[in-house]
Every structure is written in C-alpha cells, then in structure tokens.
mmCIF file of C-alpha atoms in Angstrom:
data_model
loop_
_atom_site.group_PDB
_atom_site.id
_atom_site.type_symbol
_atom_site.label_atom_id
_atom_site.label_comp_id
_atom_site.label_asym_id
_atom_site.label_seq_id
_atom_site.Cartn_x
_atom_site.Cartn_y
_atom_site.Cartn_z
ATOM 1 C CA UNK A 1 0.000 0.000 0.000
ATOM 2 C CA UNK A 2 3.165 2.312 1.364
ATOM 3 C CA UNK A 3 4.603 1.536 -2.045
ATOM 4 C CA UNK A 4 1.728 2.485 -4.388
ATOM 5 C CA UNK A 5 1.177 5.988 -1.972
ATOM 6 C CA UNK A 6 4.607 6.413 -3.035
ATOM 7 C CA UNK A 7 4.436 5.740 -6.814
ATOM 8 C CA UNK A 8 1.211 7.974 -7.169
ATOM 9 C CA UNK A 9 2.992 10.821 -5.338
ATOM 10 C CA UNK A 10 6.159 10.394 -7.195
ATOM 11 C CA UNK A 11 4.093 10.102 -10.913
ATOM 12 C CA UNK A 12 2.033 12.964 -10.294
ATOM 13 C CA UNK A 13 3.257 14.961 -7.133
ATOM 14 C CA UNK A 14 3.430 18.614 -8.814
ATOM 15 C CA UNK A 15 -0.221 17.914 -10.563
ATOM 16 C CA UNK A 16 -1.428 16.695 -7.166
ATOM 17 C CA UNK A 17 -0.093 19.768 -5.686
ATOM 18 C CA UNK A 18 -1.473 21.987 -8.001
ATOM 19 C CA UNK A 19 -4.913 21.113 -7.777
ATOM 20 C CA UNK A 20 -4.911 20.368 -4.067
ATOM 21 C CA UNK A 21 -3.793 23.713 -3.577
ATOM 22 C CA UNK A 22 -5.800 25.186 -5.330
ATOM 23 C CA UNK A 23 -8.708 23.705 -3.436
ATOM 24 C CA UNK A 24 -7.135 24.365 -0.140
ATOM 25 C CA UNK A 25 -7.627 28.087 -1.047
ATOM 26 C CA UNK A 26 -11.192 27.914 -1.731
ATOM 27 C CA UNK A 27 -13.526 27.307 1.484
ATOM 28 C CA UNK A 28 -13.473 23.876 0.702
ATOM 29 C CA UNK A 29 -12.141 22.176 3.717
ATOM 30 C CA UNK A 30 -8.722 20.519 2.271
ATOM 31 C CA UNK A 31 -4.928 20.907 2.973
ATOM 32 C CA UNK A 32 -2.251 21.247 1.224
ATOM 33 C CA UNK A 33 1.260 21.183 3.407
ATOM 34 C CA UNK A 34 1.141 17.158 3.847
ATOM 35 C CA UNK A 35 1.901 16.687 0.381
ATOM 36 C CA UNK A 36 4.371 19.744 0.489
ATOM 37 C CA UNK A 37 6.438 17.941 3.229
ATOM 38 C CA UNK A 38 5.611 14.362 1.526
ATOM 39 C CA UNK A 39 7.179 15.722 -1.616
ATOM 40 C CA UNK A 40 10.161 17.226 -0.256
ATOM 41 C CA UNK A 41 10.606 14.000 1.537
ATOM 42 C CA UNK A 42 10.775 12.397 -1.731
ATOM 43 C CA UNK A 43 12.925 14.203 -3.123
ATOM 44 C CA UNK A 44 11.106 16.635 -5.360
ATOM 45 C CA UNK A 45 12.905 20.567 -5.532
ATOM 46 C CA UNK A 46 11.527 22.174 -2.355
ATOM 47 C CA UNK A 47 11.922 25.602 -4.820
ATOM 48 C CA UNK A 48 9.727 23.780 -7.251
ATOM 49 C CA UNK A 49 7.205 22.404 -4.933
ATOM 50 C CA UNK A 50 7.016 25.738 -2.923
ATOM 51 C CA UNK A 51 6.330 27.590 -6.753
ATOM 52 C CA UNK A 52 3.625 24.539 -7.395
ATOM 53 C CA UNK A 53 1.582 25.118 -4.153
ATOM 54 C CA UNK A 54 1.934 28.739 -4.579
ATOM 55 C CA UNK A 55 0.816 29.006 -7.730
ATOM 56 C CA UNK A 56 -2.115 26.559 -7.216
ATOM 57 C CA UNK A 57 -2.905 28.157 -3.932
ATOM 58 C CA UNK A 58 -3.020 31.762 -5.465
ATOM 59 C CA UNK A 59 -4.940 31.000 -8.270
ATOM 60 C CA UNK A 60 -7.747 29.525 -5.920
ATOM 61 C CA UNK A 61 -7.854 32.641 -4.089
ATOM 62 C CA UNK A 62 -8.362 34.476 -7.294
ATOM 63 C CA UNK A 63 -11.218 32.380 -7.885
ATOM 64 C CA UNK A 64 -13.063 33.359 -4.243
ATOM 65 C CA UNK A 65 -11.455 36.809 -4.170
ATOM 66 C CA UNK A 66 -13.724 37.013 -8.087
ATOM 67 C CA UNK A 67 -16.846 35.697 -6.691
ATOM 68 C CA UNK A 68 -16.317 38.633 -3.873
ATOM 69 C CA UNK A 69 -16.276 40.678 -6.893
ATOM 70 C CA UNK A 70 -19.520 39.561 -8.159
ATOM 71 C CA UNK A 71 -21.362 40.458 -4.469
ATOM 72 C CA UNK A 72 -22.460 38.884 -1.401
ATOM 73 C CA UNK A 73 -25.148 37.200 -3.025
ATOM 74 C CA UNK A 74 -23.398 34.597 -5.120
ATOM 75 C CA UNK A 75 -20.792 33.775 -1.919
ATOM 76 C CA UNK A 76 -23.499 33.169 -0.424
ATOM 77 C CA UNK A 77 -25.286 30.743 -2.743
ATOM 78 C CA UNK A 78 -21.862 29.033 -3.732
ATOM 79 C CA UNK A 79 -19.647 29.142 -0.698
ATOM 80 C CA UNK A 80 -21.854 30.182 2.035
ATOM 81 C CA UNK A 81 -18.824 31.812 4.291
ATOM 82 C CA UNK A 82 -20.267 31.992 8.087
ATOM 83 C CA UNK A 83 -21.740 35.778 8.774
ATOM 84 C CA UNK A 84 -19.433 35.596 11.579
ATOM 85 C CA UNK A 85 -16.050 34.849 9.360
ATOM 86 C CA UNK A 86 -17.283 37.838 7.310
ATOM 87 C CA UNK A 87 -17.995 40.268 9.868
ATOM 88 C CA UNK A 88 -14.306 39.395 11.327
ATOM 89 C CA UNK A 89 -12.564 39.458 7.951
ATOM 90 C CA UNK A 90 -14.318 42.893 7.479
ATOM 91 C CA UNK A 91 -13.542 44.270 11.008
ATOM 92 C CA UNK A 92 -9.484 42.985 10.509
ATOM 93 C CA UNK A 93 -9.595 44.682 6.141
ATOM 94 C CA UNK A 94 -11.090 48.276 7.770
ATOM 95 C CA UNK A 95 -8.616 47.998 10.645
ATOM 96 C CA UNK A 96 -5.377 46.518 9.152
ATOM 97 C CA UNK A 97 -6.209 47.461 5.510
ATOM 98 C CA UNK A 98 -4.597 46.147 2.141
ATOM 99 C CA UNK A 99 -1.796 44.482 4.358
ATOM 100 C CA UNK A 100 -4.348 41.966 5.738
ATOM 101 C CA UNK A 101 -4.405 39.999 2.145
ATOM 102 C CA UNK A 102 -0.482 38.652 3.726
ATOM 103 C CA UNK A 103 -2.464 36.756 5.759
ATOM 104 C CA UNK A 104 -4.561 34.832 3.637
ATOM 105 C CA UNK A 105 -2.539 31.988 4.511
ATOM 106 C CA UNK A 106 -4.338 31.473 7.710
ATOM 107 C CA UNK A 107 -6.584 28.792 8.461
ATOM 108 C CA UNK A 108 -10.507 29.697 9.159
ATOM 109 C CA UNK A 109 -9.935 33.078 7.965
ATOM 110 C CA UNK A 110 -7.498 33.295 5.078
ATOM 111 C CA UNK A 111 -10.546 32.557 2.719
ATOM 112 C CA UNK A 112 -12.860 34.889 3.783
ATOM 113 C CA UNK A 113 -10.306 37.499 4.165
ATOM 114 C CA UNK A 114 -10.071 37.040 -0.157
ATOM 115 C CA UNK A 115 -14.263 37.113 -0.048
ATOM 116 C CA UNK A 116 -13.748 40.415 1.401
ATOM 117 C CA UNK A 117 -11.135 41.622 -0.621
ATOM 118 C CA UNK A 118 -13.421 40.674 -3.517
ATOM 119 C CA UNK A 119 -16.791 42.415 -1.947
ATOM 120 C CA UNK A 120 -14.803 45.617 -1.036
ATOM 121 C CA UNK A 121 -13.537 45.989 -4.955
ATOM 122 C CA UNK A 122 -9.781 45.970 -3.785
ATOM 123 C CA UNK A 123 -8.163 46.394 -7.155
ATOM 124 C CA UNK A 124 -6.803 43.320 -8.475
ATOM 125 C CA UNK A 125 -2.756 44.238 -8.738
ATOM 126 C CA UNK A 126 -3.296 44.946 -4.929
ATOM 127 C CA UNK A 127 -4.426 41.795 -4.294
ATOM 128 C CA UNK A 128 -2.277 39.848 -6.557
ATOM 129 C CA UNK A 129 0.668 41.252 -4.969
ATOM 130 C CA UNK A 130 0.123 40.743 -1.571
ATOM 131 C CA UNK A 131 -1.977 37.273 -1.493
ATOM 132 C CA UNK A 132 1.294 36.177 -3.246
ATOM 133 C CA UNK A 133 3.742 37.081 -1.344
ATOM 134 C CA UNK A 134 1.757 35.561 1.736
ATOM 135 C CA UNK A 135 1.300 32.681 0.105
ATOM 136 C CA UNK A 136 4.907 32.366 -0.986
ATOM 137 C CA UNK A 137 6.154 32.615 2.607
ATOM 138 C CA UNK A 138 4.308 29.759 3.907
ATOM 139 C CA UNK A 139 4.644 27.292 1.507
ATOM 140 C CA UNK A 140 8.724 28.764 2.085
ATOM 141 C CA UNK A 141 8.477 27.893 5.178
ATOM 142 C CA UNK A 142 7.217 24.837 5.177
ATOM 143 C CA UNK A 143 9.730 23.471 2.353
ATOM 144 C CA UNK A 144 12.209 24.397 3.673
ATOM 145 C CA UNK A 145 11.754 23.771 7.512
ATOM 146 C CA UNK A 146 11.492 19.647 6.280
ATOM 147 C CA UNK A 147 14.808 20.654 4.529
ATOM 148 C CA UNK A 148 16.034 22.245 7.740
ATOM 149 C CA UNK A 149 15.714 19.558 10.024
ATOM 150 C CA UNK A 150 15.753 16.670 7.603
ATOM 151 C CA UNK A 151 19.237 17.362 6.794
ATOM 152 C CA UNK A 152 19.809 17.903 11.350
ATOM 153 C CA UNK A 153 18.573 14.581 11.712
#
C-alpha cells in the first residue's frame, strides 16, 4: 500500500499539488502542506514544490477573491462563508487594511479574508501582490523547515 502511496505521489506529485492547492484556497475544507512535506521528503525541488503550491494556492484565491467581486449574493449561494467569518474578515480589512491579504494563509480566515477583498472591490494588482507574497512565505516555510531539520537529523 506504502509503495503504491509512493508511486502515485512520485508520478504525479506537482499535478497533485497543483490542484490540491488550489482547493485548499477555496472554502473547501482541504490541505495542502502534507503533500508539500511528503514531496520534499521524496525528493522533489523544495523551490519547485514551494512555486507549485503557490501558484495553485493563489490562483484559488483568485477564484473566491472574483466571486467577492460579483457580491455577497453569489458567496453566499456558492460558498456560504459563516456571517461571523465575514464580519471578522471585514472588522481585521477596515482595521489593518490592504496588508491583511499577507495573511490569507491562515486557516478559518485566510478565505474569507479574499471574499472580502473581492466584496470591497480591492483592485486586483493589490491583491495579486500581496496574497502572493503571503502565500509564498508559507509554503517557504514549510519546504524548507522539512529541509532544515531533515538534513539535522
């Protein structure tokens, strides 16, 4: 069984990535930083696998921040965000501003947080530039934190 896991990830491990990234951004309840550690175990580029999940992860986000674009009323029909996890993404974008899209990375939040980014018409090269860059760093971190200790151990 060990071995097949292994064959599937090794066959298709930047194609899994992508799309379970790119799910793991959406409010869909999956994660994505198993198979980042699984694939640097393996042997993949950790710069490769961080620019996979980042990409994939991005591009989801761009997909919910879009539907924030096109109003409360089809988030609510298609995701259905909590009016709670709205209210608090909308509270922490007035507060914080722009600079709160670095934290879309976050679990529970990091979704809504693009919703709102959407609803509130934050211009798109904004956005792009900041989800990004959080994104980048965690998927960074993660990579390379298996390299880290992998290589102590």
């Amino acid at each position: 069984m060990f071995e097949t896991l292994s064959a599937f990830i090794a066959d298709y491990g930047y194609l899994n990535l992508f799309v379970l990234s790119f799910l793991a951004s959406t409010v869909l309840p999956f994660g994505s930083e198993a198979l980042v550690v699984a694939l640097v175990f393996q042997g993949f580029s950790p710069f490769s696998v961080v620019m996979v999940a980042t990409t994939g992860n991005f591009l989801g986000s761009c997909t919910t921040y879009y539907l924030g674009l096109k109003g409360r009323r089809v988030l609510e029909k298609y995701l259905s965000p909590s009016p709670e996890k709205l209210e608090k993404s909308e509270r922490l974008f007035n507060k914080y501003g722009v600079y709160t899209l670095l934290f879309t990375w976050v679990p529970g939040i990091g979704d809504v947080i693009t919703m709102v980014a959407g609803l509130m018409q934050l211009s798109f090269r904004s956005f792009s530039v900041l989800v990004f860059i959080g994104k980048f760093g965690r998927y960074f971190a993660i990579a390379y934190s298996v390299v880290f200790f992998s290589n102590g151990l």
